[in-house]
Amino acid sequence: MRSVSIFGATGSVGKNTVSIIQGNAAAFDVHAVTGATNIKDLAEIAIALNADIAVTSEKERFAELETRLKGTGIAAAAGRDALLSAAADPVDWAISAVVGYAGLALSLEIAKNGNTLALANKESLVCGGALLQETCKQSGATLLPVDSEHSAIFQALNGEKLEQVERIILTASGGPFLHYTREEMAGVTPKQAANHPNWSMGLRISIDSASMFNKAMEVIETKELFNIPSDKIEVVIHPQSIVHSMIGFNDGSIMAHMGTTDMRFAIGYALYWPERMDTGVERLDFTKLLELDFKQADAGRFPAIAIAHDVMRQGGLAGAVFNAAKEQCLDLFLDQRIGFLDMADLVHKTVGALDSFGNCDADSLDKISKADKWSREFVLKLSKKSNKYV
Ligand code: NAD
Ligand code: MG
């Protein structure tokens, strides 16, 4: 039996993880499951998996969680410190599937244990890639990707030499606005932006996919995870999302990972690695697969990728500043205080102003947190200063 913990168990990736574990319950001993505001789901998951402890990040929701777990023998805890303490509990395998910057501190805590960290929280690598890699190195932890593109690349790299990789090609669906003009994109609502054509995901990553900020994050994630130069990372639009990503080698060969659009591919691979197990994903039927299209991403309508390259050129705290600006802009967009295209404009300006804060190596959580805070405040100041954004 392997001991496992699920951070962000009530989310989209978390629930997929829960369902895989439930499908093979005898193989796993579940320690911690965590969530935020959805206490009913958190308690149900904890009971279904017979976890040792359920933790909510929301301190004021403790009583509700405790009541729902009464008589089950499952411990309840709440607040950020309780989450960090659960992450410090050693288990064989833990998944970091919390959304946003809050995931970094948890990923670092899990990594300190020296076991396996399955990483869905891409913000961890974007904000603190070097720090997380160093933490894994120190503890001997194994870092396995759970983002579908990065799992695809990881699988295609199996048995290959990194120095023989010519390029990594990340596929992007193009999101719901692939065929919109810039003028049309300017007026879209959060509801329209959240409507991803292929993947069923959490609200924030779905809107990030529509703006291609998600792909921009993934470009940085690729650099940090595989230690590959940024000029070797390409993005190609592939509306069907069947090819999950590709590697081009120095002999011109391309290795592609293909499958249906189901996160259980990536989660299952990280859970059972180095073995493979059937998690029940639908099989590709080549008699029904009509076409696979690929086209260039339009930099004019999707400036996020170019911003990612600026971030990688700047290095240091730029990733943290980029992520925080993007998260702040998403909140403003969700509140309908800025338009869809204003997000890229504000993030671009904030990343461009990093020198006024002072860039340096992102080698401690403290430095990264200060940069995160500065960036969010900078976006708010910018958005208030100009009438354009209100
Ligand atoms: P989600 O919004 O569906 O779920 C997020 C989870 O995090 C929930 O359990 C929520 O309770 C918890 N959470 C939210 N705020 C928190 C906080 N401040 N502290 C602690 N916990 C908090 O998100 P998701 O779509 O499952 O994505 C999770 C992560 O995985 C993100 O980093 C995302 O970019 C990445 N990812 C998701 C997918 C996908 O298919 N959904 C694919 C690839 C990568
Ligand atoms: Mg992805």
Tab-separated table of C-alpha atoms and ligand atoms in Angstrom:
chain	number	residue	atom	x	y	z
A	1	MET	CA	0.000	0.000	0.000
A	2	ARG	CA	1.264	3.468	-0.844
A	3	SER	CA	0.498	6.444	1.358
A	4	VAL	CA	-0.831	9.448	-0.570
A	5	SER	CA	-2.082	12.992	0.077
A	6	ILE	CA	-4.169	15.164	-2.240
A	7	PHE	CA	-3.783	18.945	-1.995
A	8	GLY	CA	-6.668	20.652	-3.771
A	9	ALA	CA	-8.797	17.485	-3.649
A	10	THR	CA	-12.052	19.380	-4.284
A	11	GLY	CA	-10.859	20.909	-7.559
A	12	SER	CA	-10.931	19.637	-11.104
A	13	VAL	CA	-7.528	17.875	-11.003
A	14	GLY	CA	-8.151	16.864	-7.385
A	15	LYS	CA	-11.464	15.147	-8.151
A	16	ASN	CA	-9.915	13.283	-11.074
A	17	THR	CA	-7.179	12.108	-8.695
A	18	VAL	CA	-9.786	11.028	-6.154
A	19	SER	CA	-11.636	9.010	-8.803
A	20	ILE	CA	-8.440	7.204	-9.921
A	21	ILE	CA	-7.591	6.346	-6.313
A	22	GLN	CA	-11.143	5.202	-5.611
A	23	GLY	CA	-10.881	2.912	-8.617
A	24	ASN	CA	-7.926	1.103	-7.009
A	25	ALA	CA	-8.653	1.764	-3.328
A	26	ALA	CA	-6.835	-1.300	-1.952
A	27	ALA	CA	-3.514	0.019	-3.314
A	28	PHE	CA	-3.610	3.330	-1.423
A	29	ASP	CA	-3.616	4.579	2.135
A	30	VAL	CA	-4.901	8.156	1.995
A	31	HIS	CA	-3.411	10.560	4.540
A	32	ALA	CA	-4.495	14.174	3.882
A	33	VAL	CA	-7.111	15.650	1.567
A	34	THR	CA	-7.476	19.428	1.344
A	35	GLY	CA	-9.782	22.057	-0.073
A	36	ALA	CA	-10.859	25.662	0.438
A	37	THR	CA	-14.494	26.799	0.562
A	38	ASN	CA	-16.257	23.667	-0.658
A	39	ILE	CA	-16.529	21.956	2.744
A	40	LYS	CA	-19.325	19.571	1.779
A	41	ASP	CA	-17.246	18.063	-1.064
A	42	LEU	CA	-14.114	18.017	1.079
A	43	ALA	CA	-15.838	16.038	3.843
A	44	GLU	CA	-17.411	13.653	1.327
A	45	ILE	CA	-14.035	13.015	-0.314
A	46	ALA	CA	-12.339	12.481	3.053
A	47	ILE	CA	-15.011	9.951	4.024
A	48	ALA	CA	-15.015	8.191	0.636
A	49	LEU	CA	-11.222	7.761	0.757
A	50	ASN	CA	-11.122	7.110	4.511
A	51	ALA	CA	-8.432	9.786	4.886
A	52	ASP	CA	-6.614	10.452	8.169
A	53	ILE	CA	-7.198	14.209	7.999
A	54	ALA	CA	-9.152	16.796	5.993
A	55	VAL	CA	-7.882	20.353	5.870
A	56	THR	CA	-9.536	23.513	4.594
A	57	SER	CA	-7.487	26.629	3.893
A	58	GLU	CA	-10.360	28.718	5.323
A	59	LYS	CA	-9.940	29.085	9.090
A	60	GLU	CA	-13.510	30.232	9.643
A	61	ARG	CA	-14.856	27.035	8.037
A	62	PHE	CA	-13.299	24.756	10.662
A	63	ALA	CA	-16.496	24.184	12.685
A	64	GLU	CA	-18.441	23.234	9.561
A	65	LEU	CA	-15.768	20.724	8.516
A	66	GLU	CA	-15.536	19.285	12.016
A	67	THR	CA	-19.325	18.836	12.180
A	68	ARG	CA	-19.436	17.073	8.833
A	69	LEU	CA	-16.668	14.685	9.931
A	70	LYS	CA	-18.114	13.966	13.366
A	71	GLY	CA	-18.054	10.277	14.244
A	72	THR	CA	-15.925	9.291	11.247
A	73	GLY	CA	-12.587	9.264	13.069
A	74	ILE	CA	-11.205	11.648	10.418
A	75	ALA	CA	-9.405	14.657	11.885
A	76	ALA	CA	-10.379	18.165	10.772
A	77	ALA	CA	-8.031	21.145	10.520
A	78	ALA	CA	-8.183	24.632	9.027
A	79	GLY	CA	-5.976	27.519	7.977
A	80	ARG	CA	-2.762	28.015	6.098
A	81	ASP	CA	-0.536	26.623	8.850
A	82	ALA	CA	-2.643	23.477	9.046
A	83	LEU	CA	-2.251	23.047	5.276
A	84	LEU	CA	1.508	23.482	5.496
A	85	SER	CA	1.665	21.062	8.386
A	86	ALA	CA	-0.279	18.450	6.369
A	87	ALA	CA	2.136	19.006	3.467
A	88	ALA	CA	5.040	18.353	5.835
A	89	ASP	CA	3.594	14.967	6.844
A	90	PRO	CA	5.621	12.411	4.902
A	91	VAL	CA	3.736	10.240	2.411
A	92	ASP	CA	4.998	8.203	-0.532
A	93	TRP	CA	3.173	10.357	-3.070
A	94	ALA	CA	1.468	13.741	-2.832
A	95	ILE	CA	-0.212	15.799	-5.522
A	96	SER	CA	-0.070	19.598	-5.443
A	97	ALA	CA	-3.297	20.503	-7.232
A	98	VAL	CA	-4.186	23.738	-5.475
A	99	VAL	CA	-4.816	26.641	-7.835
A	100	GLY	CA	-2.662	29.771	-7.799
A	101	TYR	CA	0.301	31.143	-5.912
A	102	ALA	CA	-0.798	29.457	-2.651
A	103	GLY	CA	0.396	26.204	-4.208
A	104	LEU	CA	4.081	27.142	-4.148
A	105	ALA	CA	4.530	26.990	-0.363
A	106	LEU	CA	2.719	23.636	-0.290
A	107	SER	CA	4.800	22.191	-3.131
A	108	LEU	CA	7.990	23.248	-1.339
A	109	GLU	CA	6.835	21.666	1.899
A	110	ILE	CA	5.920	18.408	0.137
A	111	ALA	CA	9.254	18.407	-1.719
A	112	LYS	CA	11.186	18.661	1.554
A	113	ASN	CA	10.007	15.145	2.425
A	114	GLY	CA	12.096	13.555	-0.296
A	115	ASN	CA	9.285	11.392	-1.684
A	116	THR	CA	7.254	11.945	-4.861
A	117	LEU	CA	5.688	15.297	-5.659
A	118	ALA	CA	3.157	15.123	-8.489
A	119	LEU	CA	2.863	18.703	-9.656
A	120	ALA	CA	-0.302	20.084	-11.214
A	121	ASN	CA	0.208	23.535	-9.676
A	122	LYS	CA	2.183	25.141	-12.511
A	123	GLU	CA	2.441	28.369	-10.513
A	124	SER	CA	5.029	26.572	-8.330
A	125	LEU	CA	7.435	26.302	-11.261
A	126	VAL	CA	6.622	29.681	-12.788
A	127	CYS	CA	7.170	31.550	-9.496
A	128	GLY	CA	9.823	29.389	-7.855
A	129	GLY	CA	11.161	26.886	-10.376
A	130	ALA	CA	14.804	27.083	-9.278
A	131	LEU	CA	13.872	26.993	-5.589
A	132	LEU	CA	11.594	23.988	-6.036
A	133	GLN	CA	14.163	22.092	-8.102
A	134	GLU	CA	16.849	22.846	-5.508
A	135	THR	CA	14.533	21.690	-2.689
A	136	CYS	CA	13.897	18.410	-4.548
A	137	LYS	CA	17.627	17.987	-5.135
A	138	GLN	CA	18.425	18.521	-1.455
A	139	SER	CA	15.780	16.080	-0.220
A	140	GLY	CA	15.989	13.581	-3.064
A	141	ALA	CA	12.321	14.129	-3.962
A	142	THR	CA	11.056	13.023	-7.370
A	143	LEU	CA	9.180	15.738	-9.231
A	144	LEU	CA	6.638	14.423	-11.729
A	145	PRO	CA	4.591	16.696	-14.010
A	146	VAL	CA	0.814	16.541	-14.038
A	147	ASP	CA	0.088	19.250	-16.607
A	148	SER	CA	-1.010	17.335	-19.740
A	149	GLU	CA	1.608	18.974	-22.001
A	150	HIS	CA	4.427	18.379	-19.544
A	151	SER	CA	3.377	14.813	-18.869
A	152	ALA	CA	3.372	14.329	-22.656
A	153	ILE	CA	6.897	15.754	-22.933
A	154	PHE	CA	8.098	13.731	-19.940
A	155	GLN	CA	6.745	10.557	-21.517
A	156	ALA	CA	8.203	11.340	-24.959
A	157	LEU	CA	11.605	11.981	-23.319
A	158	ASN	CA	11.667	8.507	-21.823
A	159	GLY	CA	15.077	6.981	-22.583
A	160	GLU	CA	16.171	10.026	-24.630
A	161	LYS	CA	19.027	12.457	-24.040
A	162	LEU	CA	18.022	16.034	-23.235
A	163	GLU	CA	21.015	17.381	-25.187
A	164	GLN	CA	19.625	15.732	-28.341
A	165	VAL	CA	16.357	17.661	-28.055
A	166	GLU	CA	16.157	20.324	-30.762
A	167	ARG	CA	12.812	21.783	-29.758
A	168	ILE	CA	9.809	21.202	-27.567
A	169	ILE	CA	6.484	21.925	-29.223
A	170	LEU	CA	3.643	22.732	-26.858
A	171	THR	CA	0.209	22.364	-28.354
A	172	ALA	CA	-2.523	24.891	-27.541
A	173	SER	CA	-6.185	24.499	-28.398
A	174	GLY	CA	-6.537	28.217	-29.063
A	175	GLY	CA	-9.444	28.384	-26.620
A	176	PRO	CA	-12.932	29.751	-27.275
A	177	PHE	CA	-11.696	32.902	-29.065
A	178	LEU	CA	-9.439	31.283	-31.644
A	179	HIS	CA	-11.432	32.816	-34.498
A	180	TYR	CA	-12.390	36.104	-32.801
A	181	THR	CA	-11.002	39.436	-33.997
A	182	ARG	CA	-9.208	41.662	-31.467
A	183	GLU	CA	-12.294	43.923	-31.437
A	184	GLU	CA	-14.545	40.985	-30.606
A	185	MET	CA	-12.150	39.762	-27.909
A	186	ALA	CA	-12.203	43.188	-26.242
A	187	GLY	CA	-15.872	42.768	-25.313
A	188	VAL	CA	-16.063	39.163	-24.109
A	189	THR	CA	-17.462	38.299	-20.666
A	190	PRO	CA	-15.944	36.003	-17.994
A	191	LYS	CA	-18.663	33.454	-18.772
A	192	GLN	CA	-17.686	33.330	-22.445
A	193	ALA	CA	-13.990	33.115	-21.536
A	194	ALA	CA	-14.574	30.225	-19.122
A	195	ASN	CA	-16.149	28.092	-21.830
A	196	HIS	CA	-13.202	25.942	-22.969
A	197	PRO	CA	-13.918	24.017	-26.192
A	198	ASN	CA	-12.044	20.771	-25.297
A	199	TRP	CA	-10.941	20.455	-21.669
A	200	SER	CA	-13.079	20.484	-18.536
A	201	MET	CA	-11.021	22.402	-15.955
A	202	GLY	CA	-11.273	24.846	-13.049
A	203	LEU	CA	-12.575	28.395	-13.722
A	204	ARG	CA	-9.224	30.196	-13.478
A	205	ILE	CA	-7.226	27.921	-15.779
A	206	SER	CA	-10.107	27.908	-18.271
A	207	ILE	CA	-10.014	31.715	-18.578
A	208	ASP	CA	-6.201	31.612	-18.679
A	209	SER	CA	-6.569	29.236	-21.613
A	210	ALA	CA	-8.802	31.692	-23.471
A	211	SER	CA	-6.209	34.465	-23.080
A	212	MET	CA	-3.316	32.008	-23.683
A	213	PHE	CA	-1.866	33.026	-20.335
A	214	ASN	CA	-2.113	29.349	-19.499
A	215	LYS	CA	0.119	28.502	-22.463
A	216	ALA	CA	2.489	31.309	-21.482
A	217	MET	CA	2.700	29.772	-17.992
A	218	GLU	CA	3.344	26.395	-19.597
A	219	VAL	CA	6.206	27.739	-21.710
A	220	ILE	CA	7.918	28.919	-18.510
A	221	GLU	CA	6.951	25.670	-16.767
A	222	THR	CA	8.668	23.739	-19.598
A	223	LYS	CA	11.872	25.729	-19.218
A	224	GLU	CA	11.914	25.249	-15.443
A	225	LEU	CA	10.929	21.594	-15.440
A	226	PHE	CA	13.213	20.311	-18.199
A	227	ASN	CA	15.963	22.921	-17.896
A	228	ILE	CA	15.686	23.684	-21.583
A	229	PRO	CA	16.629	27.046	-23.195
A	230	SER	CA	13.622	29.242	-23.930
A	231	ASP	CA	14.474	29.534	-27.641
A	232	LYS	CA	13.887	25.790	-27.997
A	233	ILE	CA	10.276	26.041	-26.825
A	234	GLU	CA	7.593	26.563	-29.461
A	235	VAL	CA	3.816	26.874	-29.272
A	236	VAL	CA	1.544	25.627	-32.026
A	237	ILE	CA	-2.231	25.889	-32.212
A	238	HIS	CA	-3.880	22.481	-32.449
A	239	PRO	CA	-7.638	22.952	-32.038
A	240	GLN	CA	-8.477	19.250	-31.532
A	241	SER	CA	-6.157	18.862	-28.479
A	242	ILE	CA	-5.424	15.243	-29.502
A	243	VAL	CA	-1.659	15.741	-29.643
A	244	HIS	CA	-0.820	16.748	-26.084
A	245	SER	CA	2.679	17.997	-27.012
A	246	MET	CA	5.719	16.982	-29.059
A	247	ILE	CA	9.483	16.797	-28.957
A	248	GLY	CA	11.682	17.411	-31.993
A	249	PHE	CA	15.085	15.670	-31.845
A	250	ASN	CA	18.350	16.592	-33.557
A	251	ASP	CA	17.730	14.064	-36.353
A	252	GLY	CA	14.451	15.768	-37.299
A	253	SER	CA	12.304	13.071	-35.656
A	254	ILE	CA	9.213	14.136	-33.751
A	255	MET	CA	7.800	12.204	-30.809
A	256	ALA	CA	4.203	13.112	-29.990
A	257	HIS	CA	1.955	12.072	-27.124
A	258	MET	CA	-1.635	11.553	-28.222
A	259	GLY	CA	-4.847	10.798	-26.423
A	260	THR	CA	-8.338	12.022	-25.673
A	261	THR	CA	-8.746	15.200	-23.604
A	262	ASP	CA	-8.775	13.644	-20.157
A	263	MET	CA	-6.530	14.705	-17.288
A	264	ARG	CA	-6.495	11.135	-15.972
A	265	PHE	CA	-3.729	10.442	-18.536
A	266	ALA	CA	-1.335	12.803	-16.805
A	267	ILE	CA	-2.497	12.144	-13.234
A	268	GLY	CA	-2.435	8.363	-13.696
A	269	TYR	CA	1.030	8.449	-15.249
A	270	ALA	CA	2.380	10.431	-12.305
A	271	LEU	CA	0.586	8.173	-9.814
A	272	TYR	CA	1.808	4.860	-11.203
A	273	TRP	CA	5.153	5.954	-12.718
A	274	PRO	CA	7.299	4.211	-13.793
A	275	GLU	CA	4.491	1.729	-14.446
A	276	ARG	CA	1.389	2.364	-16.516
A	277	MET	CA	-2.128	1.483	-15.343
A	278	ASP	CA	-5.528	1.782	-16.986
A	279	THR	CA	-7.421	4.679	-15.408
A	280	GLY	CA	-10.442	4.223	-17.667
A	281	VAL	CA	-9.744	6.989	-20.181
A	282	GLU	CA	-11.577	6.836	-23.480
A	283	ARG	CA	-9.455	5.375	-26.294
A	284	LEU	CA	-8.676	7.255	-29.493
A	285	ASP	CA	-10.609	5.821	-32.398
A	286	PHE	CA	-8.616	6.467	-35.587
A	287	THR	CA	-11.576	5.534	-37.748
A	288	LYS	CA	-13.466	8.473	-36.285
A	289	LEU	CA	-10.552	10.879	-35.940
A	290	LEU	CA	-11.132	13.039	-38.978
A	291	GLU	CA	-8.383	15.607	-38.914
A	292	LEU	CA	-5.498	16.976	-36.903
A	293	ASP	CA	-4.917	20.672	-37.635
A	294	PHE	CA	-1.895	22.749	-36.699
A	295	LYS	CA	-1.411	26.469	-37.178
A	296	GLN	CA	0.711	29.304	-35.927
A	297	ALA	CA	-0.418	31.238	-32.847
A	298	ASP	CA	-1.376	34.838	-33.672
A	299	ALA	CA	0.923	36.987	-31.550
A	300	GLY	CA	-1.212	40.098	-32.138
A	301	ARG	CA	-4.334	38.614	-30.573
A	302	PHE	CA	-2.497	36.483	-28.027
A	303	PRO	CA	0.399	38.565	-26.657
A	304	ALA	CA	0.813	36.335	-23.578
A	305	ILE	CA	3.427	34.053	-25.211
A	306	ALA	CA	5.685	37.018	-26.038
A	307	ILE	CA	5.360	38.203	-22.421
A	308	ALA	CA	6.468	34.735	-21.258
A	309	HIS	CA	9.623	35.078	-23.357
A	310	ASP	CA	10.304	38.473	-21.778
A	311	VAL	CA	9.843	36.841	-18.348
A	312	MET	CA	12.315	34.066	-19.174
A	313	ARG	CA	14.828	36.618	-20.525
A	314	GLN	CA	14.597	38.617	-17.277
A	315	GLY	CA	14.719	35.515	-15.041
A	316	GLY	CA	14.927	35.831	-11.231
A	317	LEU	CA	11.707	37.184	-9.775
A	318	ALA	CA	10.106	37.872	-13.164
A	319	GLY	CA	8.118	34.616	-13.072
A	320	ALA	CA	6.602	35.477	-9.691
A	321	VAL	CA	5.781	39.010	-10.836
A	322	PHE	CA	4.235	37.690	-14.049
A	323	ASN	CA	2.080	35.129	-12.248
A	324	ALA	CA	0.912	37.563	-9.578
A	325	ALA	CA	0.027	40.210	-12.176
A	326	LYS	CA	-1.884	37.610	-14.169
A	327	GLU	CA	-3.770	36.421	-11.055
A	328	GLN	CA	-4.623	39.995	-10.054
A	329	CYS	CA	-5.791	40.826	-13.574
A	330	LEU	CA	-7.959	37.718	-13.635
A	331	ASP	CA	-9.644	38.847	-10.401
A	332	LEU	CA	-10.260	42.285	-11.934
A	333	PHE	CA	-11.647	40.698	-15.102
A	334	LEU	CA	-13.903	38.358	-13.093
A	335	ASP	CA	-15.210	41.438	-11.228
A	336	GLN	CA	-15.743	43.045	-14.651
A	337	ARG	CA	-13.524	45.958	-13.670
A	338	ILE	CA	-11.244	45.467	-16.687
A	339	GLY	CA	-11.771	44.034	-20.151
A	340	PHE	CA	-10.382	40.756	-21.488
A	341	LEU	CA	-7.541	42.354	-23.478
A	342	ASP	CA	-6.624	44.706	-20.633
A	343	MET	CA	-5.243	41.675	-18.774
A	344	ALA	CA	-2.310	41.217	-21.177
A	345	ASP	CA	-1.739	44.967	-21.326
A	346	LEU	CA	-1.482	45.278	-17.529
A	347	VAL	CA	0.657	42.141	-17.125
A	348	HIS	CA	3.019	43.378	-19.854
A	349	LYS	CA	3.404	46.759	-18.122
A	350	THR	CA	3.948	45.149	-14.717
A	351	VAL	CA	6.605	42.725	-15.949
A	352	GLY	CA	8.222	45.678	-17.760
A	353	ALA	CA	8.413	47.619	-14.478
A	354	LEU	CA	10.227	44.871	-12.559
A	355	ASP	CA	13.471	46.858	-12.471
A	356	SER	CA	11.745	49.517	-10.369
A	357	PHE	CA	11.107	46.821	-7.739
A	358	GLY	CA	14.552	45.284	-8.181
A	359	ASN	CA	15.101	41.897	-9.718
A	360	CYS	CA	17.266	39.242	-8.069
A	361	ASP	CA	17.518	35.458	-7.793
A	362	ALA	CA	14.234	33.840	-6.699
A	363	ASP	CA	16.006	31.660	-4.159
A	364	SER	CA	13.734	32.060	-1.135
A	365	LEU	CA	10.001	31.985	-0.510
A	366	ASP	CA	10.318	35.313	1.291
A	367	LYS	CA	11.769	37.101	-1.754
A	368	ILE	CA	9.192	35.500	-4.038
A	369	SER	CA	6.314	36.495	-1.731
A	370	LYS	CA	7.495	40.128	-1.634
A	371	ALA	CA	7.669	40.208	-5.438
A	372	ASP	CA	4.205	38.625	-5.609
A	373	LYS	CA	2.780	41.300	-3.303
A	374	TRP	CA	4.499	44.157	-5.156
A	375	SER	CA	3.167	42.913	-8.481
A	376	ARG	CA	-0.449	42.688	-7.287
A	377	GLU	CA	-0.261	46.216	-5.862
A	378	PHE	CA	1.354	47.524	-9.047
A	379	VAL	CA	-1.492	46.116	-11.159
A	380	LEU	CA	-4.106	47.655	-8.859
A	381	LYS	CA	-2.374	51.056	-8.987
A	382	LEU	CA	-2.103	50.920	-12.773
A	383	SER	CA	-5.711	49.879	-13.188
A	384	LYS	CA	-6.922	52.740	-10.974
A	385	LYS	CA	-4.685	55.346	-12.623
A	386	SER	CA	-6.130	54.998	-16.087
A	387	ASN	CA	-9.774	55.498	-17.070
A	388	LYS	CA	-9.117	52.997	-19.823
A	389	TYR	CA	-9.418	50.150	-17.351
A	390	VAL	CA	-12.644	51.108	-15.564
B	1	NAD	P1	-9.773	24.223	-9.301
B	1	NAD	O1	-10.113	25.643	-9.153
B	1	NAD	O2	-10.771	23.305	-9.921
B	1	NAD	O3	-9.377	23.604	-7.879
B	1	NAD	C1	-8.467	24.238	-7.060
B	1	NAD	C2	-8.293	23.520	-5.737
B	1	NAD	O4	-7.470	24.352	-4.903
B	1	NAD	C3	-9.590	23.303	-4.973
B	1	NAD	O5	-9.468	22.115	-4.203
B	1	NAD	C4	-9.642	24.504	-4.019
B	1	NAD	O6	-10.378	24.227	-2.863
B	1	NAD	C5	-8.173	24.670	-3.693
B	1	NAD	N1	-7.790	26.039	-3.334
B	1	NAD	C6	-8.177	27.188	-3.944
B	1	NAD	N2	-7.588	28.250	-3.359
B	1	NAD	C7	-6.816	27.754	-2.370
B	1	NAD	C8	-5.961	28.352	-1.401
B	1	NAD	N3	-5.786	29.676	-1.341
B	1	NAD	N4	-5.307	27.546	-0.540
B	1	NAD	C9	-5.473	26.215	-0.572
B	1	NAD	N5	-6.283	25.591	-1.456
B	1	NAD	C10	-6.944	26.362	-2.353
B	1	NAD	O7	-8.384	24.163	-10.104
B	1	NAD	P2	-7.872	23.065	-11.130
B	1	NAD	O8	-8.391	23.368	-12.467
B	1	NAD	O9	-8.055	21.705	-10.565
B	1	NAD	O10	-6.320	23.423	-11.163
B	1	NAD	C11	-5.454	23.133	-10.076
B	1	NAD	C12	-4.024	23.389	-10.537
B	1	NAD	O11	-3.687	22.458	-11.572
B	1	NAD	C13	-3.784	24.767	-11.130
B	1	NAD	O12	-2.499	25.190	-10.844
B	1	NAD	C14	-3.914	24.535	-12.626
B	1	NAD	O13	-3.194	25.475	-13.391
B	1	NAD	C15	-3.315	23.146	-12.754
B	1	NAD	N6	-3.798	22.374	-13.895
B	1	NAD	C16	-5.125	22.089	-14.006
B	1	NAD	C17	-5.582	21.348	-15.083
B	1	NAD	C18	-7.028	20.978	-15.214
B	1	NAD	O14	-7.380	20.164	-16.057
B	1	NAD	N7	-7.926	21.510	-14.400
B	1	NAD	C19	-4.687	20.914	-16.066
B	1	NAD	C20	-3.342	21.211	-15.908
B	1	NAD	C21	-2.908	21.940	-14.824
B	2	MG	MG	-1.816	22.151	-19.689
